[in-house]
Amino acid sequence: MPTPMSKAPLFESVQDLLLHRPPMLLLKSVVDWSEGELEALVDLRDSHLFMDADGKIPSWVGIEYMAQAIGALAGIESRRAGNPVCLGFLLGTRRYHAELSHFDPAQELRVKVRELLRDETNLVLFKCELYGGEQLLAHAEIKAIQPRDVEAVMAQFTQMNAV
């Protein structure tokens, strides 16, 4: 009788889901995910690039935490489909609101993203939230796209910039 094959895990670390690498990899780990949703811990050690003179992280960096969580969710979706992780683009942020001007690097931050809408071009609208403990620290809606043909998009972008 053959031994059952063990199924390899979908991913071992957040590095398996994103093209970012330290020091620009700002997520520590994926805490939970399901269809169209993801929750991750922020790696504030790698956020040191954004620290101000007082050693605090400006709240606008929260947009990058949200964008990387969206990227991690896209990475999971790609891996589930048997495809490699590929490039995506943040197109815009609506209604970003932070309850404070800076994040404390000693505080653990969690970012949650949830897909609200997706169209036929793979343009997606996400609801994003950033928490310190149970307190909501920032929230936004972010539009992102993962083109089906990234090379064509990059070639078009290069051509536009050459003019």
PDB file of C-alpha atoms in Angstrom:
ATOM      1  CA  MET A   1       0.000   0.000   0.000  1.00  0.00           C
ATOM      2  CA  PRO A   2       1.534   3.352  -1.018  1.00  0.00           C
ATOM      3  CA  THR A   3       2.164   5.910   1.676  1.00  0.00           C
ATOM      4  CA  PRO A   4       0.056   9.036   1.319  1.00  0.00           C
ATOM      5  CA  MET A   5       1.997  12.033   0.080  1.00  0.00           C
ATOM      6  CA  SER A   6       2.074  14.921   2.479  1.00  0.00           C
ATOM      7  CA  LYS A   7       0.831  18.143   0.994  1.00  0.00           C
ATOM      8  CA  ALA A   8       3.436  20.878   1.140  1.00  0.00           C
ATOM      9  CA  PRO A   9       2.328  24.059   2.898  1.00  0.00           C
ATOM     10  CA  LEU A  10       1.235  26.889   0.646  1.00  0.00           C
ATOM     11  CA  PHE A  11       3.925  29.163   2.113  1.00  0.00           C
ATOM     12  CA  GLU A  12       6.445  29.116   4.947  1.00  0.00           C
ATOM     13  CA  SER A  13       7.019  32.828   5.383  1.00  0.00           C
ATOM     14  CA  VAL A  14       5.790  36.150   4.091  1.00  0.00           C
ATOM     15  CA  GLN A  15       8.881  36.231   1.835  1.00  0.00           C
ATOM     16  CA  ASP A  16       7.253  33.424  -0.155  1.00  0.00           C
ATOM     17  CA  LEU A  17       4.343  35.756  -0.987  1.00  0.00           C
ATOM     18  CA  LEU A  18       5.970  39.063  -1.884  1.00  0.00           C
ATOM     19  CA  LEU A  19       8.724  40.230  -4.191  1.00  0.00           C
ATOM     20  CA  HIS A  20       9.922  42.654  -1.476  1.00  0.00           C
ATOM     21  CA  ARG A  21      13.045  41.817   0.514  1.00  0.00           C
ATOM     22  CA  PRO A  22      14.471  43.389   3.673  1.00  0.00           C
ATOM     23  CA  PRO A  23      14.785  46.187   4.430  1.00  0.00           C
ATOM     24  CA  MET A  24      11.683  46.949   2.330  1.00  0.00           C
ATOM     25  CA  LEU A  25       9.789  43.843   3.455  1.00  0.00           C
ATOM     26  CA  LEU A  26       7.634  45.432   6.143  1.00  0.00           C
ATOM     27  CA  LEU A  27       5.457  42.462   7.126  1.00  0.00           C
ATOM     28  CA  LYS A  28       6.627  39.947   9.718  1.00  0.00           C
ATOM     29  CA  SER A  29       4.086  37.200   9.172  1.00  0.00           C
ATOM     30  CA  VAL A  30       0.630  36.292   7.936  1.00  0.00           C
ATOM     31  CA  VAL A  31      -1.614  35.643  10.930  1.00  0.00           C
ATOM     32  CA  ASP A  32      -4.743  34.532   9.088  1.00  0.00           C
ATOM     33  CA  TRP A  33      -6.191  34.463   5.596  1.00  0.00           C
ATOM     34  CA  SER A  34      -9.239  33.286   3.746  1.00  0.00           C
ATOM     35  CA  GLU A  35     -10.804  33.976   0.364  1.00  0.00           C
ATOM     36  CA  GLY A  36     -10.373  37.722  -0.248  1.00  0.00           C
ATOM     37  CA  GLU A  37      -9.047  38.539   3.246  1.00  0.00           C
ATOM     38  CA  LEU A  38      -5.732  38.607   5.054  1.00  0.00           C
ATOM     39  CA  GLU A  39      -4.368  39.653   8.424  1.00  0.00           C
ATOM     40  CA  ALA A  40      -0.631  40.178   8.961  1.00  0.00           C
ATOM     41  CA  LEU A  41       1.801  41.438  11.574  1.00  0.00           C
ATOM     42  CA  VAL A  42       3.964  44.415  10.697  1.00  0.00           C
ATOM     43  CA  ASP A  43       7.737  44.130  11.132  1.00  0.00           C
ATOM     44  CA  LEU A  44       8.593  47.437  12.748  1.00  0.00           C
ATOM     45  CA  ARG A  45      12.304  46.579  12.823  1.00  0.00           C
ATOM     46  CA  ASP A  46      12.442  46.928   9.048  1.00  0.00           C
ATOM     47  CA  SER A  47      10.393  50.114   9.246  1.00  0.00           C
ATOM     48  CA  HIS A  48      13.502  51.885  10.587  1.00  0.00           C
ATOM     49  CA  LEU A  49      14.100  53.334   7.105  1.00  0.00           C
ATOM     50  CA  PHE A  50      11.050  55.512   7.657  1.00  0.00           C
ATOM     51  CA  MET A  51      11.776  56.642  11.227  1.00  0.00           C
ATOM     52  CA  ASP A  52      11.980  60.345  11.893  1.00  0.00           C
ATOM     53  CA  ALA A  53      14.556  62.086  14.098  1.00  0.00           C
ATOM     54  CA  ASP A  54      12.544  61.107  17.218  1.00  0.00           C
ATOM     55  CA  GLY A  55      12.631  57.402  16.314  1.00  0.00           C
ATOM     56  CA  LYS A  56       8.938  57.233  15.431  1.00  0.00           C
ATOM     57  CA  ILE A  57       7.334  56.037  12.211  1.00  0.00           C
ATOM     58  CA  PRO A  58       5.112  58.586  10.426  1.00  0.00           C
ATOM     59  CA  SER A  59       1.543  57.369  10.078  1.00  0.00           C
ATOM     60  CA  TRP A  60       1.625  57.709   6.272  1.00  0.00           C
ATOM     61  CA  VAL A  61       3.798  54.561   6.237  1.00  0.00           C
ATOM     62  CA  GLY A  62       0.587  52.733   7.108  1.00  0.00           C
ATOM     63  CA  ILE A  63      -0.328  52.885   3.410  1.00  0.00           C
ATOM     64  CA  GLU A  64       2.734  50.755   2.599  1.00  0.00           C
ATOM     65  CA  TYR A  65       1.808  48.247   5.326  1.00  0.00           C
ATOM     66  CA  MET A  66      -1.640  47.970   3.754  1.00  0.00           C
ATOM     67  CA  ALA A  67      -0.224  47.648   0.239  1.00  0.00           C
ATOM     68  CA  GLN A  68       2.146  44.866   1.295  1.00  0.00           C
ATOM     69  CA  ALA A  69      -0.728  43.002   2.970  1.00  0.00           C
ATOM     70  CA  ILE A  70      -2.659  43.268  -0.309  1.00  0.00           C
ATOM     71  CA  GLY A  71       0.428  41.926  -2.085  1.00  0.00           C
ATOM     72  CA  ALA A  72       0.664  39.012   0.353  1.00  0.00           C
ATOM     73  CA  LEU A  73      -2.981  38.142  -0.331  1.00  0.00           C
ATOM     74  CA  ALA A  74      -2.292  38.276  -4.083  1.00  0.00           C
ATOM     75  CA  GLY A  75       0.748  36.049  -3.476  1.00  0.00           C
ATOM     76  CA  ILE A  76      -1.430  33.475  -1.722  1.00  0.00           C
ATOM     77  CA  GLU A  77      -3.942  33.570  -4.577  1.00  0.00           C
ATOM     78  CA  SER A  78      -1.131  33.084  -7.124  1.00  0.00           C
ATOM     79  CA  ARG A  79       0.402  30.171  -5.222  1.00  0.00           C
ATOM     80  CA  ARG A  80      -3.001  28.501  -4.780  1.00  0.00           C
ATOM     81  CA  ALA A  81      -3.454  28.672  -8.559  1.00  0.00           C
ATOM     82  CA  GLY A  82      -0.006  27.141  -9.080  1.00  0.00           C
ATOM     83  CA  ASN A  83       1.435  30.386 -10.451  1.00  0.00           C
ATOM     84  CA  PRO A  84       4.502  32.333  -9.359  1.00  0.00           C
ATOM     85  CA  VAL A  85       4.175  35.461  -7.251  1.00  0.00           C
ATOM     86  CA  CYS A  86       4.189  38.458  -9.563  1.00  0.00           C
ATOM     87  CA  LEU A  87       4.193  42.218  -9.560  1.00  0.00           C
ATOM     88  CA  GLY A  88       1.141  44.273  -8.693  1.00  0.00           C
ATOM     89  CA  PHE A  89       0.526  48.009  -8.608  1.00  0.00           C
ATOM     90  CA  LEU A  90      -1.081  50.285  -6.024  1.00  0.00           C
ATOM     91  CA  LEU A  91      -3.221  52.663  -8.075  1.00  0.00           C
ATOM     92  CA  GLY A  92      -4.697  54.881  -5.428  1.00  0.00           C
ATOM     93  CA  THR A  93      -5.718  55.392  -1.835  1.00  0.00           C
ATOM     94  CA  ARG A  94      -9.058  56.819  -0.756  1.00  0.00           C
ATOM     95  CA  ARG A  95      -9.970  58.158   2.639  1.00  0.00           C
ATOM     96  CA  TYR A  96      -6.731  57.277   4.428  1.00  0.00           C
ATOM     97  CA  HIS A  97      -7.247  58.327   8.007  1.00  0.00           C
ATOM     98  CA  ALA A  98      -4.826  57.799  10.873  1.00  0.00           C
ATOM     99  CA  GLU A  99      -5.776  58.364  14.495  1.00  0.00           C
ATOM    100  CA  LEU A 100      -2.226  59.482  15.328  1.00  0.00           C
ATOM    101  CA  SER A 101       0.629  61.217  13.564  1.00  0.00           C
ATOM    102  CA  HIS A 102       3.233  58.494  14.245  1.00  0.00           C
ATOM    103  CA  PHE A 103       3.386  54.791  15.066  1.00  0.00           C
ATOM    104  CA  ASP A 104       5.363  53.697  18.099  1.00  0.00           C
ATOM    105  CA  PRO A 105       8.055  51.219  16.985  1.00  0.00           C
ATOM    106  CA  ALA A 106       7.630  49.323  20.268  1.00  0.00           C
ATOM    107  CA  GLN A 107       3.955  48.589  19.575  1.00  0.00           C
ATOM    108  CA  GLU A 108       2.847  45.506  17.647  1.00  0.00           C
ATOM    109  CA  LEU A 109       0.825  46.481  14.590  1.00  0.00           C
ATOM    110  CA  ARG A 110      -1.603  44.265  12.674  1.00  0.00           C
ATOM    111  CA  VAL A 111      -2.902  45.044   9.231  1.00  0.00           C
ATOM    112  CA  LYS A 112      -6.150  43.625   7.845  1.00  0.00           C
ATOM    113  CA  VAL A 113      -7.222  43.782   4.210  1.00  0.00           C
ATOM    114  CA  ARG A 114     -10.496  42.651   2.672  1.00  0.00           C
ATOM    115  CA  GLU A 115     -11.459  42.638  -0.990  1.00  0.00           C
ATOM    116  CA  LEU A 116     -14.576  44.706  -1.674  1.00  0.00           C
ATOM    117  CA  LEU A 117     -14.806  44.744  -5.486  1.00  0.00           C
ATOM    118  CA  ARG A 118     -12.980  43.167  -8.445  1.00  0.00           C
ATOM    119  CA  ASP A 119     -13.536  43.850 -12.136  1.00  0.00           C
ATOM    120  CA  GLU A 120     -12.695  41.885 -15.273  1.00  0.00           C
ATOM    121  CA  THR A 121      -9.311  43.636 -15.652  1.00  0.00           C
ATOM    122  CA  ASN A 122      -8.252  42.455 -12.161  1.00  0.00           C
ATOM    123  CA  LEU A 123      -8.637  45.956 -10.701  1.00  0.00           C
ATOM    124  CA  VAL A 124      -9.493  45.426  -7.041  1.00  0.00           C
ATOM    125  CA  LEU A 125     -10.771  47.698  -4.270  1.00  0.00           C
ATOM    126  CA  PHE A 126      -9.744  46.756  -0.719  1.00  0.00           C
ATOM    127  CA  LYS A 127     -10.884  47.865   2.703  1.00  0.00           C
ATOM    128  CA  CYS A 128      -7.743  48.163   4.854  1.00  0.00           C
ATOM    129  CA  GLU A 129      -7.304  48.594   8.602  1.00  0.00           C
ATOM    130  CA  LEU A 130      -4.274  48.936  10.833  1.00  0.00           C
ATOM    131  CA  TYR A 131      -4.514  48.011  14.524  1.00  0.00           C
ATOM    132  CA  GLY A 132      -2.351  48.469  17.606  1.00  0.00           C
ATOM    133  CA  GLY A 133      -3.727  45.862  19.990  1.00  0.00           C
ATOM    134  CA  GLU A 134      -7.507  46.193  19.654  1.00  0.00           C
ATOM    135  CA  GLN A 135      -7.373  49.896  18.776  1.00  0.00           C
ATOM    136  CA  LEU A 136      -7.996  50.909  15.170  1.00  0.00           C
ATOM    137  CA  LEU A 137      -5.090  53.223  14.316  1.00  0.00           C
ATOM    138  CA  ALA A 138      -5.622  53.803  10.574  1.00  0.00           C
ATOM    139  CA  HIS A 139      -7.953  52.812   7.768  1.00  0.00           C
ATOM    140  CA  ALA A 140      -8.309  53.366   4.029  1.00  0.00           C
ATOM    141  CA  GLU A 141      -9.653  52.025   0.789  1.00  0.00           C
ATOM    142  CA  ILE A 142      -6.922  51.050  -1.663  1.00  0.00           C
ATOM    143  CA  LYS A 143      -7.221  50.324  -5.363  1.00  0.00           C
ATOM    144  CA  ALA A 144      -4.676  47.894  -6.783  1.00  0.00           C
ATOM    145  CA  ILE A 145      -4.209  45.903  -9.943  1.00  0.00           C
ATOM    146  CA  GLN A 146      -2.278  42.815 -10.847  1.00  0.00           C
ATOM    147  CA  PRO A 147      -2.174  42.883 -14.636  1.00  0.00           C
ATOM    148  CA  ARG A 148      -2.363  39.577 -16.415  1.00  0.00           C
ATOM    149  CA  ASP A 149       0.579  40.659 -18.616  1.00  0.00           C
ATOM    150  CA  VAL A 150       3.015  42.580 -16.412  1.00  0.00           C
ATOM    151  CA  GLU A 151       5.714  42.636 -19.113  1.00  0.00           C
ATOM    152  CA  ALA A 152       3.390  44.472 -21.522  1.00  0.00           C
ATOM    153  CA  VAL A 153       2.524  47.039 -18.841  1.00  0.00           C
ATOM    154  CA  MET A 154       6.199  47.590 -17.988  1.00  0.00           C
ATOM    155  CA  ALA A 155       7.119  47.938 -21.679  1.00  0.00           C
ATOM    156  CA  GLN A 156       4.355  50.505 -22.132  1.00  0.00           C
ATOM    157  CA  PHE A 157       5.530  52.402 -19.031  1.00  0.00           C
ATOM    158  CA  THR A 158       9.137  52.374 -20.278  1.00  0.00           C
ATOM    159  CA  GLN A 159       8.030  53.610 -23.681  1.00  0.00           C
ATOM    160  CA  MET A 160       6.006  56.463 -22.114  1.00  0.00           C
ATOM    161  CA  ASN A 161       8.988  57.561 -20.006  1.00  0.00           C
ATOM    162  CA  ALA A 162      11.375  57.466 -22.980  1.00  0.00           C
ATOM    163  CA  VAL A 163       9.443  60.240 -24.721  1.00  0.00           C
TER     164      VAL A 163
END
